[in-house]
Coordinates of C-alpha atoms and ligand atoms in Angstrom, one line a residue:
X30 CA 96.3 230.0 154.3
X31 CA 99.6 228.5 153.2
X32 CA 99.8 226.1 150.8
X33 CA 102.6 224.1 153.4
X34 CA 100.3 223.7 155.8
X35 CA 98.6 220.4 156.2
X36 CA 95.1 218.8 154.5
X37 CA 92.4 217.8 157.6
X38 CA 90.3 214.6 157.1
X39 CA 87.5 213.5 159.4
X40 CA 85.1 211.1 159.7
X41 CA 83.1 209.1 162.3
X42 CA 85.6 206.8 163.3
X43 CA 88.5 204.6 161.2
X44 CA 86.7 204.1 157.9
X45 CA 88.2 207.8 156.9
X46 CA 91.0 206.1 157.1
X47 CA 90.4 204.4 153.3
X48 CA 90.2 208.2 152.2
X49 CA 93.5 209.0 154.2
X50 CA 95.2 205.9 152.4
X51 CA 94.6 206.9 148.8
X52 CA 95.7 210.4 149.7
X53 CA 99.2 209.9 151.4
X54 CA 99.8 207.1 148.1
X55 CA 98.5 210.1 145.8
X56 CA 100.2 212.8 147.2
X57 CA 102.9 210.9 149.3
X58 CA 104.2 214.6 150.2
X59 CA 101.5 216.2 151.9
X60 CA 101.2 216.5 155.8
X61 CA 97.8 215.0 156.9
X62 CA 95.9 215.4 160.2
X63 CA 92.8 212.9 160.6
X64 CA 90.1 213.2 163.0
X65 CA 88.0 210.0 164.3
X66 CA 85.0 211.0 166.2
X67 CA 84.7 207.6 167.6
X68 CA 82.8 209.0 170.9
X69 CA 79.9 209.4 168.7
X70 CA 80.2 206.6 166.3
X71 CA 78.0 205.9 164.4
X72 CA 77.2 208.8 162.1
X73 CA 74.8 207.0 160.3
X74 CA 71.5 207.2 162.3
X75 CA 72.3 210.5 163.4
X76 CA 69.6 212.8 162.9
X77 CA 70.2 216.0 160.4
X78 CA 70.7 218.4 163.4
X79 CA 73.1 216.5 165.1
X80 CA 75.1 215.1 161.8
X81 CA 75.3 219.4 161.3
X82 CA 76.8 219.7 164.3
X83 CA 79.4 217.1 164.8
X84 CA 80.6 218.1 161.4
X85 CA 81.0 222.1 162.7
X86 CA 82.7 220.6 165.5
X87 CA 85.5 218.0 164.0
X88 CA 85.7 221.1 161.1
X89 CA 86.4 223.9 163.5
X90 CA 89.2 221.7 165.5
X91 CA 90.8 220.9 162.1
X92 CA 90.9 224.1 161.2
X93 CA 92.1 225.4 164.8
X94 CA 95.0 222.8 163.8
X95 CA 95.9 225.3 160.6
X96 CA 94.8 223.1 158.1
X97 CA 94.6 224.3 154.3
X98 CA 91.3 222.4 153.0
X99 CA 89.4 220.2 155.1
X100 CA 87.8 216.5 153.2
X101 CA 84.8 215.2 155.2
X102 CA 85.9 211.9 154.4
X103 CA 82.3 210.6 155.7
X104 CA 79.5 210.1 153.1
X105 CA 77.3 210.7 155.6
X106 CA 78.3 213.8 157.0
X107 CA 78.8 214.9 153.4
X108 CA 75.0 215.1 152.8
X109 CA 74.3 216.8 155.4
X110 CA 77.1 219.0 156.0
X111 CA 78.5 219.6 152.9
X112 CA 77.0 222.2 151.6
X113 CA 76.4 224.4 154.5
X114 CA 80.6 224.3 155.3
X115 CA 81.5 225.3 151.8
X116 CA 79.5 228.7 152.4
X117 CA 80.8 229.5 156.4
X118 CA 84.4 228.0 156.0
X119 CA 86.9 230.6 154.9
X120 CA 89.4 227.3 153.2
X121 CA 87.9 224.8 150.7
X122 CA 85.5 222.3 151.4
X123 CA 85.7 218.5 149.9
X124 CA 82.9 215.9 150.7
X125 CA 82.6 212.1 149.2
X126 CA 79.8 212.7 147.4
X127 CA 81.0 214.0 143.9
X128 CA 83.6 211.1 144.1
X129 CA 80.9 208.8 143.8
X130 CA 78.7 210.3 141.3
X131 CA 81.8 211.0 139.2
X132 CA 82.9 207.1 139.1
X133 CA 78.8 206.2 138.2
X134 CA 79.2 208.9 135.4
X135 CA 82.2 208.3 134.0
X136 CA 81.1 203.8 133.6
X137 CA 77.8 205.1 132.7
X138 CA 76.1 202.3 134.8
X139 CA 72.0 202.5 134.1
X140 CA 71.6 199.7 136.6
X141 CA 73.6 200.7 140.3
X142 CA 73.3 199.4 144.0
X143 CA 73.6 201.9 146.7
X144 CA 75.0 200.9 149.8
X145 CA 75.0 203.3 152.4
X146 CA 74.1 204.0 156.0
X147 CA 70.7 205.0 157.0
X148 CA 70.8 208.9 157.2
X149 CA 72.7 208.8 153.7
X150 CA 70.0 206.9 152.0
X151 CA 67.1 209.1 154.2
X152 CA 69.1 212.4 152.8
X153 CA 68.1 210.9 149.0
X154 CA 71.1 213.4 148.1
X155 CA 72.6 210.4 146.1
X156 CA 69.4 209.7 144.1
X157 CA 68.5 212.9 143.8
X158 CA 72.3 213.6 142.3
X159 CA 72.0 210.5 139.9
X160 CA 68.8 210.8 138.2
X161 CA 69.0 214.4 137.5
X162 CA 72.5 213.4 135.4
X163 CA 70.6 210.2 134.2
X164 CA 66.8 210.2 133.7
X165 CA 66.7 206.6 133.0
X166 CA 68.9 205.2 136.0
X167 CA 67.8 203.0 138.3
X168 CA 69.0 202.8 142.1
X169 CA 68.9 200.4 144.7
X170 CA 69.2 202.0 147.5
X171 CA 70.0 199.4 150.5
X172 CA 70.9 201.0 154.0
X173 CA 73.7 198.4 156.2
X174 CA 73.1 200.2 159.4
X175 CA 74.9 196.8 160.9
X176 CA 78.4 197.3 158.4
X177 CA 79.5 200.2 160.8
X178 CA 79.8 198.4 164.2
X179 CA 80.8 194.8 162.8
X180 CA 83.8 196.6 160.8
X181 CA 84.9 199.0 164.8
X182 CA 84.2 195.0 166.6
X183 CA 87.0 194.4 164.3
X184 CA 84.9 191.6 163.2
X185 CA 85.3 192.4 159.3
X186 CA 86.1 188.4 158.2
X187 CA 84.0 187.0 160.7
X188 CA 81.2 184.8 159.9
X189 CA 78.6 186.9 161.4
X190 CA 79.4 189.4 158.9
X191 CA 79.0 187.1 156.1
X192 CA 75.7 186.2 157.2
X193 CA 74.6 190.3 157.7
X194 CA 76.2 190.6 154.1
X195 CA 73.8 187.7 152.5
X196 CA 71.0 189.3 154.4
X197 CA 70.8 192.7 153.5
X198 CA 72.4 192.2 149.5
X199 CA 71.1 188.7 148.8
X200 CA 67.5 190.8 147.2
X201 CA 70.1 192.5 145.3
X202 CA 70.8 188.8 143.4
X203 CA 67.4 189.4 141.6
X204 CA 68.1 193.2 140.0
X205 CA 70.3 192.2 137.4
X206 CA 72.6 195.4 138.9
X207 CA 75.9 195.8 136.8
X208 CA 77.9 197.8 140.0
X209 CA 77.2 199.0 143.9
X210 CA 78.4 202.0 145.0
X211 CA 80.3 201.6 148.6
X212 CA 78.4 204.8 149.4
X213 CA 79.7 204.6 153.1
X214 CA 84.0 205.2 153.5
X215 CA 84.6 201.8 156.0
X216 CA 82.7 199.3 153.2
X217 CA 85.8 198.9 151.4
X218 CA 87.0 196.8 154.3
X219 CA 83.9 194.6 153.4
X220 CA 85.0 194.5 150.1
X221 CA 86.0 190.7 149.9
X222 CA 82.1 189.3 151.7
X223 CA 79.9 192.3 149.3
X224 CA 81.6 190.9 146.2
X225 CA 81.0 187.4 147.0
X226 CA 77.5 188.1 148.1
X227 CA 77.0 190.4 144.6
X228 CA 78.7 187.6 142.6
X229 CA 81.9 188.8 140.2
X230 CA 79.6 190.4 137.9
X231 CA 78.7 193.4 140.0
X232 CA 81.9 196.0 139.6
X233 CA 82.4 197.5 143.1
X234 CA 82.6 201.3 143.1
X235 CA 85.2 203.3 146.0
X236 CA 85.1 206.7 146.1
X237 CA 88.1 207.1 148.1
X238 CA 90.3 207.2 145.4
X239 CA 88.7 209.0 143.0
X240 CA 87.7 211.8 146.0
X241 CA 91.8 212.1 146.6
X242 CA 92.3 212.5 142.4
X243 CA 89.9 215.6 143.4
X244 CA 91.8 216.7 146.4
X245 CA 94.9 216.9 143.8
X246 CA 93.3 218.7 141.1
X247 CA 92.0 220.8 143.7
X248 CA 95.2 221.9 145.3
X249 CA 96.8 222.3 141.7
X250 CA 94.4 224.7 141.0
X251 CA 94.1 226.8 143.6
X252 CA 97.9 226.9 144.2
X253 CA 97.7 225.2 147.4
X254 CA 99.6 222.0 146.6
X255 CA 102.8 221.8 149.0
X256 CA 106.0 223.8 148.0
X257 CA 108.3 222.4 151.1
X258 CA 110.3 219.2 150.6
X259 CA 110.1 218.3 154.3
X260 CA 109.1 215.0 155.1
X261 CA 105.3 214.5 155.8
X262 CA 104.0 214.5 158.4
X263 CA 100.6 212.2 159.4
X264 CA 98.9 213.1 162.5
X265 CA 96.0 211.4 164.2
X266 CA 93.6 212.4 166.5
X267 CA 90.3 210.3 168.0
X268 CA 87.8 211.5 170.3
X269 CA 87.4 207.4 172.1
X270 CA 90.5 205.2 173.0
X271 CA 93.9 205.8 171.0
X272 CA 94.3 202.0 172.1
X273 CA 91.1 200.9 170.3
X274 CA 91.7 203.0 167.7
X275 CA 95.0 201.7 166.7
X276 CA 94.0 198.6 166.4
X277 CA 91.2 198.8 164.0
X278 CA 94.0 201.6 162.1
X279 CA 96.4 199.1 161.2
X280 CA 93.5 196.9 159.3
X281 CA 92.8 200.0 157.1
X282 CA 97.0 201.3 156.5
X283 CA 99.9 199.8 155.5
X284 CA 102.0 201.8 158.2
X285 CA 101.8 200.9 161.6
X286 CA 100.5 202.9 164.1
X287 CA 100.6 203.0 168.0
X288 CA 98.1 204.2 170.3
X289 CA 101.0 206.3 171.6
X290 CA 100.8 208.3 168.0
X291 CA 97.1 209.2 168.8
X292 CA 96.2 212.0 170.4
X293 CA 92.7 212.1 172.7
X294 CA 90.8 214.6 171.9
X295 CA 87.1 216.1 173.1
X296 CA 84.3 217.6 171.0
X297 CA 83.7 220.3 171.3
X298 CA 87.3 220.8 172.8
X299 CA 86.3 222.4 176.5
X300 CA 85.3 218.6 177.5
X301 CA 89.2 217.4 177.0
X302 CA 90.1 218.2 180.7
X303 CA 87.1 215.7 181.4
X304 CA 89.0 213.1 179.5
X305 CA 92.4 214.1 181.0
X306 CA 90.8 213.5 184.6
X307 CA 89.9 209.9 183.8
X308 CA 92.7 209.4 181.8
X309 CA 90.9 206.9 179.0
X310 CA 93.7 205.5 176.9
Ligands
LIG154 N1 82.1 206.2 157.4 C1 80.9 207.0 157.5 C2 80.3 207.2 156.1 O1 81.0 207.2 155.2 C3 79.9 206.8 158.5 C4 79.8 205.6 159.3 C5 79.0 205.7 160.5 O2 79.5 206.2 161.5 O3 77.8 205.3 160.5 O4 79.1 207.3 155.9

């Protein structure tokens, strides 16, 4: 394991991408590979077995790519994955999951939304991880199984999406909560319509950041943090259309991307020459 080789982040599809953003602004000097596993988008109904599985899979590529530490940059694979790759992977392991206990610690809410996808609410890891720092804390737990799709239709500022917002969060109007967790890593692009819905009161908690301030500290620590001066390198891979996936991309970074800078790729890997065959762009 060198510490110049590069940092692997996956998730389901583009909402990763808000964890990838924070990191190459962090640590501007570290080469990143990210992994969309669009094919199987969503994550969030998955069942445990299957949310195990995919996250073996997009883990084992990434680290078949020589990657250093590997960020499941995916709430919902973090609750169901997390644990189990920390023990069988021999580089570290970081999932969202601290991130966003760590930002309802440190405001010492009492009061939170949780918005999430199904499987992360039905894995109760969240609540489970709150009230055993905080007795007294109480959680709204609201699943948005519809945020997921709506954000990959690229259909973020539609009106649709406004009226999805109202009706999943509107109950929320009555619970006097003082923040809501973005427990899912593509909310933040629903940023603007939550917060409207919520009112200006409600302080709106992303992980990503906070989960790339523990990526730093964690290569500091372990003397993995990158030695070379060579320009970074960011590398992107999708299991679904490069085409489609450059698109929704350049709504989540500031640097533009081309479908020609993605690379199609199958999970696991001996399904790629199916792909090449039918040569899906
Ligand atoms: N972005 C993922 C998460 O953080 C999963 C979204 C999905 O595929 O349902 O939970």
């Amino acid at each position: 394991m060198q510490s110049d080789s590069p940092i692997g982040l996956f998730d389901s599809g583009v909402g990763g991408l808000t964890v990838f953003h924070e990191l190459s602004n962090l640590l501007p000097n570290e080469d990143l590979i990210y992994l969309g596993d669009s094919a199987r988008l969503p994550y969030g109904n998955k069942s445990p077995a299957n949310l195990l599985q995919y996250a073996n899979e997009c883990s084992s590529f990434l680290l078949e790519r020589g990657v250093k530490l590997i960020i499941i940059a995916c709430h919902t694979a973090s609750c169901y994955a997390l644990e189990s790759l920390k023990k069988t992977l021999p580089i570290p392991v970081i999932g969202m999951i601290p991130a966003g206990i760590e930002l309802i610690q440190q405001s010492n809410f009492q009061n939170v939304a949780l918005l999430a996808t199904e499987s992360t609410i039905r894995s109760n890891v969240y609540q489970r991880a709150l009230s055993k720092q905080n007795p007294s804390i109480q959680v709204h737990s609201v699943a948005c199984p519809l945020f997921v799709p709506l954000i990959e239709e690229g259909l973020s500022h539609h009106g649709l999406t406004q009226l999805i917002a109202t009706h999943y969060l509107h109950p929320l109007k009555f619970q006097s909560i003082e923040a809501a967790l973005l427990a899912c890593t593509h909310y933040p692009l629903l940023q603007q319509v939550i917060q409207e819905v919520l009112g200006p009161s409600v302080q709106l908690l992303k992980p990503a950041s906070r989960c790339a301030n523990n990526v730093r500290n964690l290569l500091l620590e372990s003397g993995l943090a990158k030695q070379s001066t060579k320009k970074a390198s960011k590398v992107f891979f999708t299991t679904e259309s490069p085409k489609r996936f450059a698109t929704l991309a350049n709504l989540f970074l500031d640097l533009p991307i081309q479908s020609s800078d993605i690379d199609l790729v199958a999970l696991p890997t001996n399904k790629l020459e199916l792909n090449k065959k039918f040569k899906y762009s």
